Coordinates of C-alpha atoms in Angstrom, one line a residue:
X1 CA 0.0 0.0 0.0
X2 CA 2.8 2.5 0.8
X3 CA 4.9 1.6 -2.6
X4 CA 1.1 2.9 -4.2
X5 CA 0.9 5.7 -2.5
X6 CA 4.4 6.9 -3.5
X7 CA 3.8 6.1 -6.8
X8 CA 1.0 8.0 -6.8
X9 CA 3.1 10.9 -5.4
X10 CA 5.9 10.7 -7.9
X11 CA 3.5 10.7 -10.7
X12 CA 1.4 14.0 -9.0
X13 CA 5.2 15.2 -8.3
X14 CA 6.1 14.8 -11.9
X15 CA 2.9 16.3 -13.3
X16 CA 3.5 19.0 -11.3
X17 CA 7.1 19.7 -12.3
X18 CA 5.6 19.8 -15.9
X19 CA 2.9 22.4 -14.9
X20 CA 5.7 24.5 -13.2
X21 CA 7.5 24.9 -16.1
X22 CA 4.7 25.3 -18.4
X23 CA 3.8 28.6 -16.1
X24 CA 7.9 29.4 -16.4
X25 CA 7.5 29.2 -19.8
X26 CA 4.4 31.1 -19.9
X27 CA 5.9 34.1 -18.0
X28 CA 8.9 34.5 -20.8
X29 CA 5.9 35.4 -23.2
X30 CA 4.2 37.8 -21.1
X31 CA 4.6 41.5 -20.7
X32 CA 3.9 44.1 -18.1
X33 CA -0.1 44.9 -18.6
X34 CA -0.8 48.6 -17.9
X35 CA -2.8 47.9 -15.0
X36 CA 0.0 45.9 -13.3
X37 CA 2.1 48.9 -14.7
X38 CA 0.3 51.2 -12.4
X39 CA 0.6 49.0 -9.8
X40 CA 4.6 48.9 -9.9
X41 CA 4.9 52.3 -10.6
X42 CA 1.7 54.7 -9.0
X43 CA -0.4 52.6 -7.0
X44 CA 1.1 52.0 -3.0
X45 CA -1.2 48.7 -2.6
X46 CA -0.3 45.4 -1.5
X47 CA 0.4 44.4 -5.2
X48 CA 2.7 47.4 -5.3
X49 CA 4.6 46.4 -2.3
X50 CA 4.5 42.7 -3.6
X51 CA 6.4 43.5 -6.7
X52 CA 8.6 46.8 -5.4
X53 CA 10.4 44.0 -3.1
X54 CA 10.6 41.2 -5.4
X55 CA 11.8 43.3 -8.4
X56 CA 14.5 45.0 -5.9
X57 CA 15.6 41.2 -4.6
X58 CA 15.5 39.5 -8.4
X59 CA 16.1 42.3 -10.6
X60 CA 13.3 44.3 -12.7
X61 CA 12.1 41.3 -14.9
X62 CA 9.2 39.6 -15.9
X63 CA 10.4 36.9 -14.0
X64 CA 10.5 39.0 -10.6
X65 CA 7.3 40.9 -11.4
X66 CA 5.6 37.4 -11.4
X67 CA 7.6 35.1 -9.0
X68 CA 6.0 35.9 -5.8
X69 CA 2.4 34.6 -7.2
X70 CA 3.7 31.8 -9.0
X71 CA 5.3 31.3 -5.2
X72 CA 1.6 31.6 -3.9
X73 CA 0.4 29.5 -6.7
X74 CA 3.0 26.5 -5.2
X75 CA 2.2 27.4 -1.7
X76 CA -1.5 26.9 -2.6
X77 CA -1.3 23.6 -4.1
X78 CA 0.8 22.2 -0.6
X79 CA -1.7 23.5 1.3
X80 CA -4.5 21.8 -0.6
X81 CA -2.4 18.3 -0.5
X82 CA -2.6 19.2 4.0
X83 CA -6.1 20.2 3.8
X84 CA -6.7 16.9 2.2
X85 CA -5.6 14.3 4.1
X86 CA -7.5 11.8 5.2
X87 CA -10.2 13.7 3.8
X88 CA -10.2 10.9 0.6
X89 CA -11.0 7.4 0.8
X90 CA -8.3 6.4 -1.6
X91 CA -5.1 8.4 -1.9
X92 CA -5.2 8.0 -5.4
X93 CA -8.5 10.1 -5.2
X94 CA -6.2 13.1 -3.4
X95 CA -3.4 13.5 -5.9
X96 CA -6.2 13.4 -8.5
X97 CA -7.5 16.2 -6.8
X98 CA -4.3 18.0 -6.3
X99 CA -3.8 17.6 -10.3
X100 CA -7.3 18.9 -11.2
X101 CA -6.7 22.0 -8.7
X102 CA -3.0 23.0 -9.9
X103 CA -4.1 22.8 -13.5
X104 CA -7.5 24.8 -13.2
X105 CA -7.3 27.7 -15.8
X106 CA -8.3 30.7 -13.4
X107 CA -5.6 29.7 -10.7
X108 CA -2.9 29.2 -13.5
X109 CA -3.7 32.7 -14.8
X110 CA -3.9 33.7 -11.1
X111 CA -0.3 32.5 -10.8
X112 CA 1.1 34.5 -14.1
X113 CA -0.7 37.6 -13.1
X114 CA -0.6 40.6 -10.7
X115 CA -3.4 40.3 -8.7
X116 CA -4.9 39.6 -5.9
X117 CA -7.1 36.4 -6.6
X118 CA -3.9 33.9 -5.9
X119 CA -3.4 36.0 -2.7
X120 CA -6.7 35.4 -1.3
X121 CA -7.1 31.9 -2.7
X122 CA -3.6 31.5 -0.3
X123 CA -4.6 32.9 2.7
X124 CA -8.4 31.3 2.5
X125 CA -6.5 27.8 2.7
X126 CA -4.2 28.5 5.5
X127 CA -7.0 29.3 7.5
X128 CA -9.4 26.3 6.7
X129 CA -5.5 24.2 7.6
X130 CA -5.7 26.1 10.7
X131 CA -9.1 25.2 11.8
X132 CA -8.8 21.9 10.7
X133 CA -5.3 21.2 12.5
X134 CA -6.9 23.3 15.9
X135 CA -10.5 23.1 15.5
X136 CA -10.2 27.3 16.5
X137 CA -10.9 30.2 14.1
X138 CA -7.2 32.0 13.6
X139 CA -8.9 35.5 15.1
X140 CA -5.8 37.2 14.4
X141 CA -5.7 35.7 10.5
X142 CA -9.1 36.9 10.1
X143 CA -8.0 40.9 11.1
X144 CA -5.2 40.4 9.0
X145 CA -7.9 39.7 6.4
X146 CA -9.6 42.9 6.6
X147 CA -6.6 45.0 5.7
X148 CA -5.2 42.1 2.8
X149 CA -8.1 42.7 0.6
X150 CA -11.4 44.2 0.0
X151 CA -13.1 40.7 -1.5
X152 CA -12.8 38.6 2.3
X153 CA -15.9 40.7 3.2
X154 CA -17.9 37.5 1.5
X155 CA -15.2 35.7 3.9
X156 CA -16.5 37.2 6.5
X157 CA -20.2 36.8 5.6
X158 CA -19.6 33.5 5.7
X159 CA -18.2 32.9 8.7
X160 CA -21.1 34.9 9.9
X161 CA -23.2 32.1 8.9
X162 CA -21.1 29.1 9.9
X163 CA -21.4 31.0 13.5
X164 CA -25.0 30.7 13.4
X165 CA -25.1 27.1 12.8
X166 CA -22.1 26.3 15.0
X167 CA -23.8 28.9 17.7
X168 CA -20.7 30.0 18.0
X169 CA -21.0 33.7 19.7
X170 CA -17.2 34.9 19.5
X171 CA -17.2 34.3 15.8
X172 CA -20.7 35.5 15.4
X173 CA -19.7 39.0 16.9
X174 CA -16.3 39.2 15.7
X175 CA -17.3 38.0 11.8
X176 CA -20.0 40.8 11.9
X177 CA -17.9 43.2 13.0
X178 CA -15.4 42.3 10.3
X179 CA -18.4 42.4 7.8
X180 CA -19.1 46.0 9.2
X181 CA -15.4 47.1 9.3
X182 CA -14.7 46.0 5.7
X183 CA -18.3 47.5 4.1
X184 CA -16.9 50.9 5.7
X185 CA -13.4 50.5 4.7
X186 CA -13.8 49.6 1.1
X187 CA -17.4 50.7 0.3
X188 CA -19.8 48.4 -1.9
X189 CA -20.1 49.5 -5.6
X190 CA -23.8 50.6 -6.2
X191 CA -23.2 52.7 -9.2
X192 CA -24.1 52.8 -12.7
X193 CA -27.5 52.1 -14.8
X194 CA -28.4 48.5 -13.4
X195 CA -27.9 46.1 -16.1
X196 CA -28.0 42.1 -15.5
X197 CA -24.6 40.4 -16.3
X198 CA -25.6 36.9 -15.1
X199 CA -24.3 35.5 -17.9
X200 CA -21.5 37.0 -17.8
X201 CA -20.6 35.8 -14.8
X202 CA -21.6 31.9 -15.8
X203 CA -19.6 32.3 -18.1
X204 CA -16.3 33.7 -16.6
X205 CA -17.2 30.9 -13.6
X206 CA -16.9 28.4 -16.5
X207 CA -14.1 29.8 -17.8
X208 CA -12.4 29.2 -14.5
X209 CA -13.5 25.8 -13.6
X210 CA -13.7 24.5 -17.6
X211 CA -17.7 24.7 -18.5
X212 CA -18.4 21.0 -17.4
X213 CA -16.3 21.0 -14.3
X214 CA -18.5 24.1 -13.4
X215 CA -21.7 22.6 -13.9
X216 CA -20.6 19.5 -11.6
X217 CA -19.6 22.4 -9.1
X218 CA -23.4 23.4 -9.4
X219 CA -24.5 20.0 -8.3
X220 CA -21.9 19.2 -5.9
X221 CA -23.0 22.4 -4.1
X222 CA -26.4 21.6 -4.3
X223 CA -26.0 17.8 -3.1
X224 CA -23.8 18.6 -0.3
X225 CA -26.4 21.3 1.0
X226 CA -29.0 18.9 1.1
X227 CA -27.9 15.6 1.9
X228 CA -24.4 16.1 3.9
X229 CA -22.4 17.6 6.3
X230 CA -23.0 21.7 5.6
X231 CA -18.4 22.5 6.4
X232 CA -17.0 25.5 6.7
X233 CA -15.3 25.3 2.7
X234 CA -19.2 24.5 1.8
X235 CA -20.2 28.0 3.6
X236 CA -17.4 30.2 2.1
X237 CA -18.2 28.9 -0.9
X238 CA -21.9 28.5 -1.3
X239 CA -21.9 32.1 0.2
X240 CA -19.5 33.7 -2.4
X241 CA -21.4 31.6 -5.2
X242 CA -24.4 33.5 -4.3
X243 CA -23.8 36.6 -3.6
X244 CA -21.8 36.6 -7.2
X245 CA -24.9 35.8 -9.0
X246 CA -27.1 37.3 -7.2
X247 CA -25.3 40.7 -7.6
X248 CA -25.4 39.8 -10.9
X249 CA -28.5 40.4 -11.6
X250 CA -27.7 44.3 -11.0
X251 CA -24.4 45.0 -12.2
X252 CA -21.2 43.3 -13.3
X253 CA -19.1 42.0 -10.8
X254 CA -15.2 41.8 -10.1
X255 CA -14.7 37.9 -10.6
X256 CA -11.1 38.0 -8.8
X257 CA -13.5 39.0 -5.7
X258 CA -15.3 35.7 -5.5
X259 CA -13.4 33.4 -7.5
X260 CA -10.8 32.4 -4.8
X261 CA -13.4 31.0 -2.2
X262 CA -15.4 29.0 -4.8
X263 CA -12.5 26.8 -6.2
X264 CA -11.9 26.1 -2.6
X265 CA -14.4 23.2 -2.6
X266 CA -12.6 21.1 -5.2
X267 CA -12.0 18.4 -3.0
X268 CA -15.6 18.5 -2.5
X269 CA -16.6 18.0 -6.1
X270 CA -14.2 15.0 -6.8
X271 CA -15.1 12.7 -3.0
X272 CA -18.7 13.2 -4.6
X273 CA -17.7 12.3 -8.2
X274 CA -15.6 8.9 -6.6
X275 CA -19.1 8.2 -4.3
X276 CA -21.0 8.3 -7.4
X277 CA -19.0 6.2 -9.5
X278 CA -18.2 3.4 -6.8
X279 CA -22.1 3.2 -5.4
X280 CA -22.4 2.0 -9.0
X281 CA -21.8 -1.8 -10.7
X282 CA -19.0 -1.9 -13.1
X283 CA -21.4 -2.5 -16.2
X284 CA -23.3 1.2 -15.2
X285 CA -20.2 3.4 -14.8
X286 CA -19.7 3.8 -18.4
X287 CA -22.0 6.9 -18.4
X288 CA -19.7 8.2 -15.8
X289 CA -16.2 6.7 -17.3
X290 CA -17.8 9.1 -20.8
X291 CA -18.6 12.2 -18.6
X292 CA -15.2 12.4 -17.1
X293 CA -13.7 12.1 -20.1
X294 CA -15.4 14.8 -21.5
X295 CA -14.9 16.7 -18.7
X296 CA -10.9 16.1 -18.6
X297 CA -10.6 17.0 -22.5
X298 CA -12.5 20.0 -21.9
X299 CA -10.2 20.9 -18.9
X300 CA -6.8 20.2 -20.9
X301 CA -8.0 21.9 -23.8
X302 CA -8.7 25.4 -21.4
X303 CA -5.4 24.4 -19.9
X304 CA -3.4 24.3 -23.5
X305 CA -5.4 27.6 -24.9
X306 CA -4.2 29.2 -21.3
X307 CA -0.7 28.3 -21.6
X308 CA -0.1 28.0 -25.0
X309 CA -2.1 31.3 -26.3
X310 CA -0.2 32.6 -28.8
X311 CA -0.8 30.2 -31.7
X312 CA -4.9 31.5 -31.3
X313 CA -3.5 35.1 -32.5
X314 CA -3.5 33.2 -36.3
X315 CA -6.9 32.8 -36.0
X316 CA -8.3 35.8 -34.8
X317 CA -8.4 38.6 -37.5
X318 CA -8.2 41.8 -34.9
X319 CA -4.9 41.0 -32.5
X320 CA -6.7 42.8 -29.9
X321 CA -9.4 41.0 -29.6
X322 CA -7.3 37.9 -28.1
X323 CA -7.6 37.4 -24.3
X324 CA -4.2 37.7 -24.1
X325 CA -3.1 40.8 -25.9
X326 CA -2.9 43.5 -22.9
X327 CA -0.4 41.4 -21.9
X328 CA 1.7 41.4 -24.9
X329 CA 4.0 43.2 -27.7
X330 CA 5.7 45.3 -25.0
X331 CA 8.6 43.8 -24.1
X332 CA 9.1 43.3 -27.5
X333 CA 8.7 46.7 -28.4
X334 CA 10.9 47.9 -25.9
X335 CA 13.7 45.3 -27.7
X336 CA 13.0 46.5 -31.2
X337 CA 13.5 50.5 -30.0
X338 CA 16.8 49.3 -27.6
X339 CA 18.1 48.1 -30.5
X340 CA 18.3 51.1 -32.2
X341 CA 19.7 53.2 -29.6
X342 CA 16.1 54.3 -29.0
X343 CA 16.0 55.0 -24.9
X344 CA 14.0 58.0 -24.9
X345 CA 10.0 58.6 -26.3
X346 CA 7.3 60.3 -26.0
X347 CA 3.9 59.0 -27.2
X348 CA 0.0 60.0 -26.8
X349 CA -0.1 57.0 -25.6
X350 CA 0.5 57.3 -21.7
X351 CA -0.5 53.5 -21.4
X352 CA 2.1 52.1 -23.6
X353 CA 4.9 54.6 -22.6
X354 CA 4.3 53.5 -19.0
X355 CA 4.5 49.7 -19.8
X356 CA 7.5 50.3 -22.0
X357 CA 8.9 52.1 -18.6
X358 CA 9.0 48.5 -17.1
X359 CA 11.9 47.7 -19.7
X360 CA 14.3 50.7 -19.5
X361 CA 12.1 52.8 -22.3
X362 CA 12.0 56.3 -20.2
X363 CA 10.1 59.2 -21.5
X364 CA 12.0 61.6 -23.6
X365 CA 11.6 64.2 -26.5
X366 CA 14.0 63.1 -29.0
X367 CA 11.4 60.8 -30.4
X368 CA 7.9 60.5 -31.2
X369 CA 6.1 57.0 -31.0
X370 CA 2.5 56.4 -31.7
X371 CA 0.8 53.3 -33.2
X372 CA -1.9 54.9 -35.4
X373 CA -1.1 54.6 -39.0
X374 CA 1.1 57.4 -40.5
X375 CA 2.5 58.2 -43.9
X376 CA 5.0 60.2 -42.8
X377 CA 7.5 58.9 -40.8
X378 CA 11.5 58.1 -39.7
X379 CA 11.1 54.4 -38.6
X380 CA 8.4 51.8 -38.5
X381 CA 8.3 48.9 -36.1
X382 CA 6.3 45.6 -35.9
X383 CA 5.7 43.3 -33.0
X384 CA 4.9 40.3 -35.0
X385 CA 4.0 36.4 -33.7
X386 CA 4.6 33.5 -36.1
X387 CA 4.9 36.4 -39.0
X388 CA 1.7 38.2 -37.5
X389 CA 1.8 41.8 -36.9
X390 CA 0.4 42.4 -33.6
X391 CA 1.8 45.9 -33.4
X392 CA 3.3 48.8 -35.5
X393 CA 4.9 51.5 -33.6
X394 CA 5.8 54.5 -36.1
X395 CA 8.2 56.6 -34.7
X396 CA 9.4 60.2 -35.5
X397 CA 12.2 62.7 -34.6
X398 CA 10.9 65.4 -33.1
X399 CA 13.0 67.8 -34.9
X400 CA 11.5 66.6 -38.0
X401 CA 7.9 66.3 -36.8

């Protein structure tokens, strides 16, 4: 039984090693968006602080603007393999799950990306490990919480109703005050013409999970309110499924807000999948055996068009349409002007000149760059992918202009 279970574990280890440097791969490719732009350069937020020290440790790379949630990312996936044990009736079933969660498409992009979701999805984790090692709510954790980051008031509204069931009074009192404390800190968007985005927001949930993964998240939810054991991972993320749609209805929602407490209940979704299929003689699993195939092409495929994006930019007429493109063409820009002596610009474009800041391109006078077409110019430039112009910077002396 133990030779299984580390071959099971060197076959998870090896899978993983893969995924890792997939994502190391993946971050060669990408550039500095704007908006993580402003947060390296304007913004004085956690993300700011995040990448300020890792950039000053590693050097100001893409590598060093991305390490410390690919770090997260790694630091998620070992806290998931603690949260699980014993939770499985086979081990095999837990490194399955561990797979399945490391390779879901909205925490790899969590991992490439400055934000905050991989953050959140961290910290949510290590205190479910806590209060499953202790059996006591981390009180100083959940403070901590209030100033990390707006989106753990649906944390706390959760915990609010775990109290009531638990009639717990300390957390009861201290999650509603934490409720209170973040709705006055960080305000609730109300604003704009009410429009229902419902869809939206099935959509970008599906995008996340894979669409069939998410529709087994539906049922799993739905099957473990009614017929087992309500946890604390089933509150957090029944509440934040909720509330998303719900809110929906009204206005579009920030995903990264929500996301990070609903992929939580993974572990969940495949113990129910396993109880399914094993209830179940041999000759009637082939329904199942078909669904999880299905469900495991769909899953790699989102996995491949995640990691392997730039290929899609062949088949999509308008580069900026792909999901992708904000974080693209800058680093290579920045190459193309380096490499003709070109250190200094200035451009209308306050968005590009700030990303091209990232790479050494500082804001000068000497020369003019802008990426609407011209017909008068000194030099032309083209970002191009597998002999696809994504980009053409036209630049001019400003002498000459």
């Amino acid at each position: 039984m133990k030779t299984l279970t580390s071959a099971y574990k060197y076959i998870f280890l090896l899978f993983f090693f893969l995924v890792l440097s997939a994502l190391a791969y993946n971050i060669s490719t990408l550039s500095i968006s704007y908006k993580e732009a402003l947060n390296f350069f304007v913004n004085n937020s956690l993300l700011s602080i995040i990448t300020n020290a890792s950039t000053t440790i590693l050097g100001q790379t893409d590598f060093a603007l991305r390490f410390p949630f690919l770090l997260l990312y790694i630091l998620s996936v070992a806290l998931m393999y603690k949260i699980t044990e014993g939770f499985f009736k086979k081990e095999s079933d837990r490194y399955i799950n561990l797979a399945i969660f490391s390779i879901l498409p909205g925490l790899l992009s969590a991992s490439l990306l400055v934000n905050s979701a991989v953050i959140v999805t961290f910290f949510t984790l290590l205190y479910i490990y806590i209060y499953k090692v202790t059996s006591k709510h981390s009180y100083i954790l959940l403070f901590l919480f209030l100033f990390l980051d707006n989106s753990y008031a649906i944390f706390f509204l959760a915990l609010f109703f775990y109290s009531l069931k638990k009639k717990d009074n300390n957390l009861l009192i201290v999650s509603l005050l934490l409720f209170g404390l973040s709705m006055g800190i960080y305000g609730f968007d109300t604003g704009g013409k009410p429009k229902g985005f419902l869809i939206d927001t099935f959509a970008i949930y599906a995008s996340i999970f894979s669409p069939l993964l998410f529709i087994f998240f539906f049922y799993s939810i739905y099957r473990t309110g009614i017929k087992e054991n309500k946890t604390l991972t089933w509150y957090v993320s029944t509440t934040s499924l909720f509330f998303s749609l719900l809110l929906s209805f009204r206005q579009r929602i920030y995903i990264e807000d929500y996301a990070p407490f609903v992929v939580i209940f993974l572990p969940y979704m495949v113990k129910l999948f396993f109880h399914n299929l094993r209830i179940r003689l041999p000759q009637f699993r082939i329904k199942h055996y078909y669904l999880t195939f299905a469900t495991l092409f769909v899953l790699v495929l989102n996995v491949s068009l995640t990691l392997f994006y730039k290929p899609l930019y062949l088949l999509i007429e308008e580069p900026k349409k792909h999901f992708a493109y904000d974080y693209n063409c800058a680093k290579e820009l920045a190459s193309l002007l380096k490499s003709r002596n070109i250190n200094y610009i200035d451009s209308e474009d306050k968005e590009l000149l700030l990303r091209l800041k990232y790479y050494g391109i500082k804001t000068g006078s000497k020369y003019y760059l802008t990426t609407r077409e011209q017909y008068y110019y000194d030099l032309k430039l083209d970002v191009e992918y597998f002999n696809k112009v994504l980009l053409t910077a036209y630049i001019i002396k400003e002498d000459e202009k």
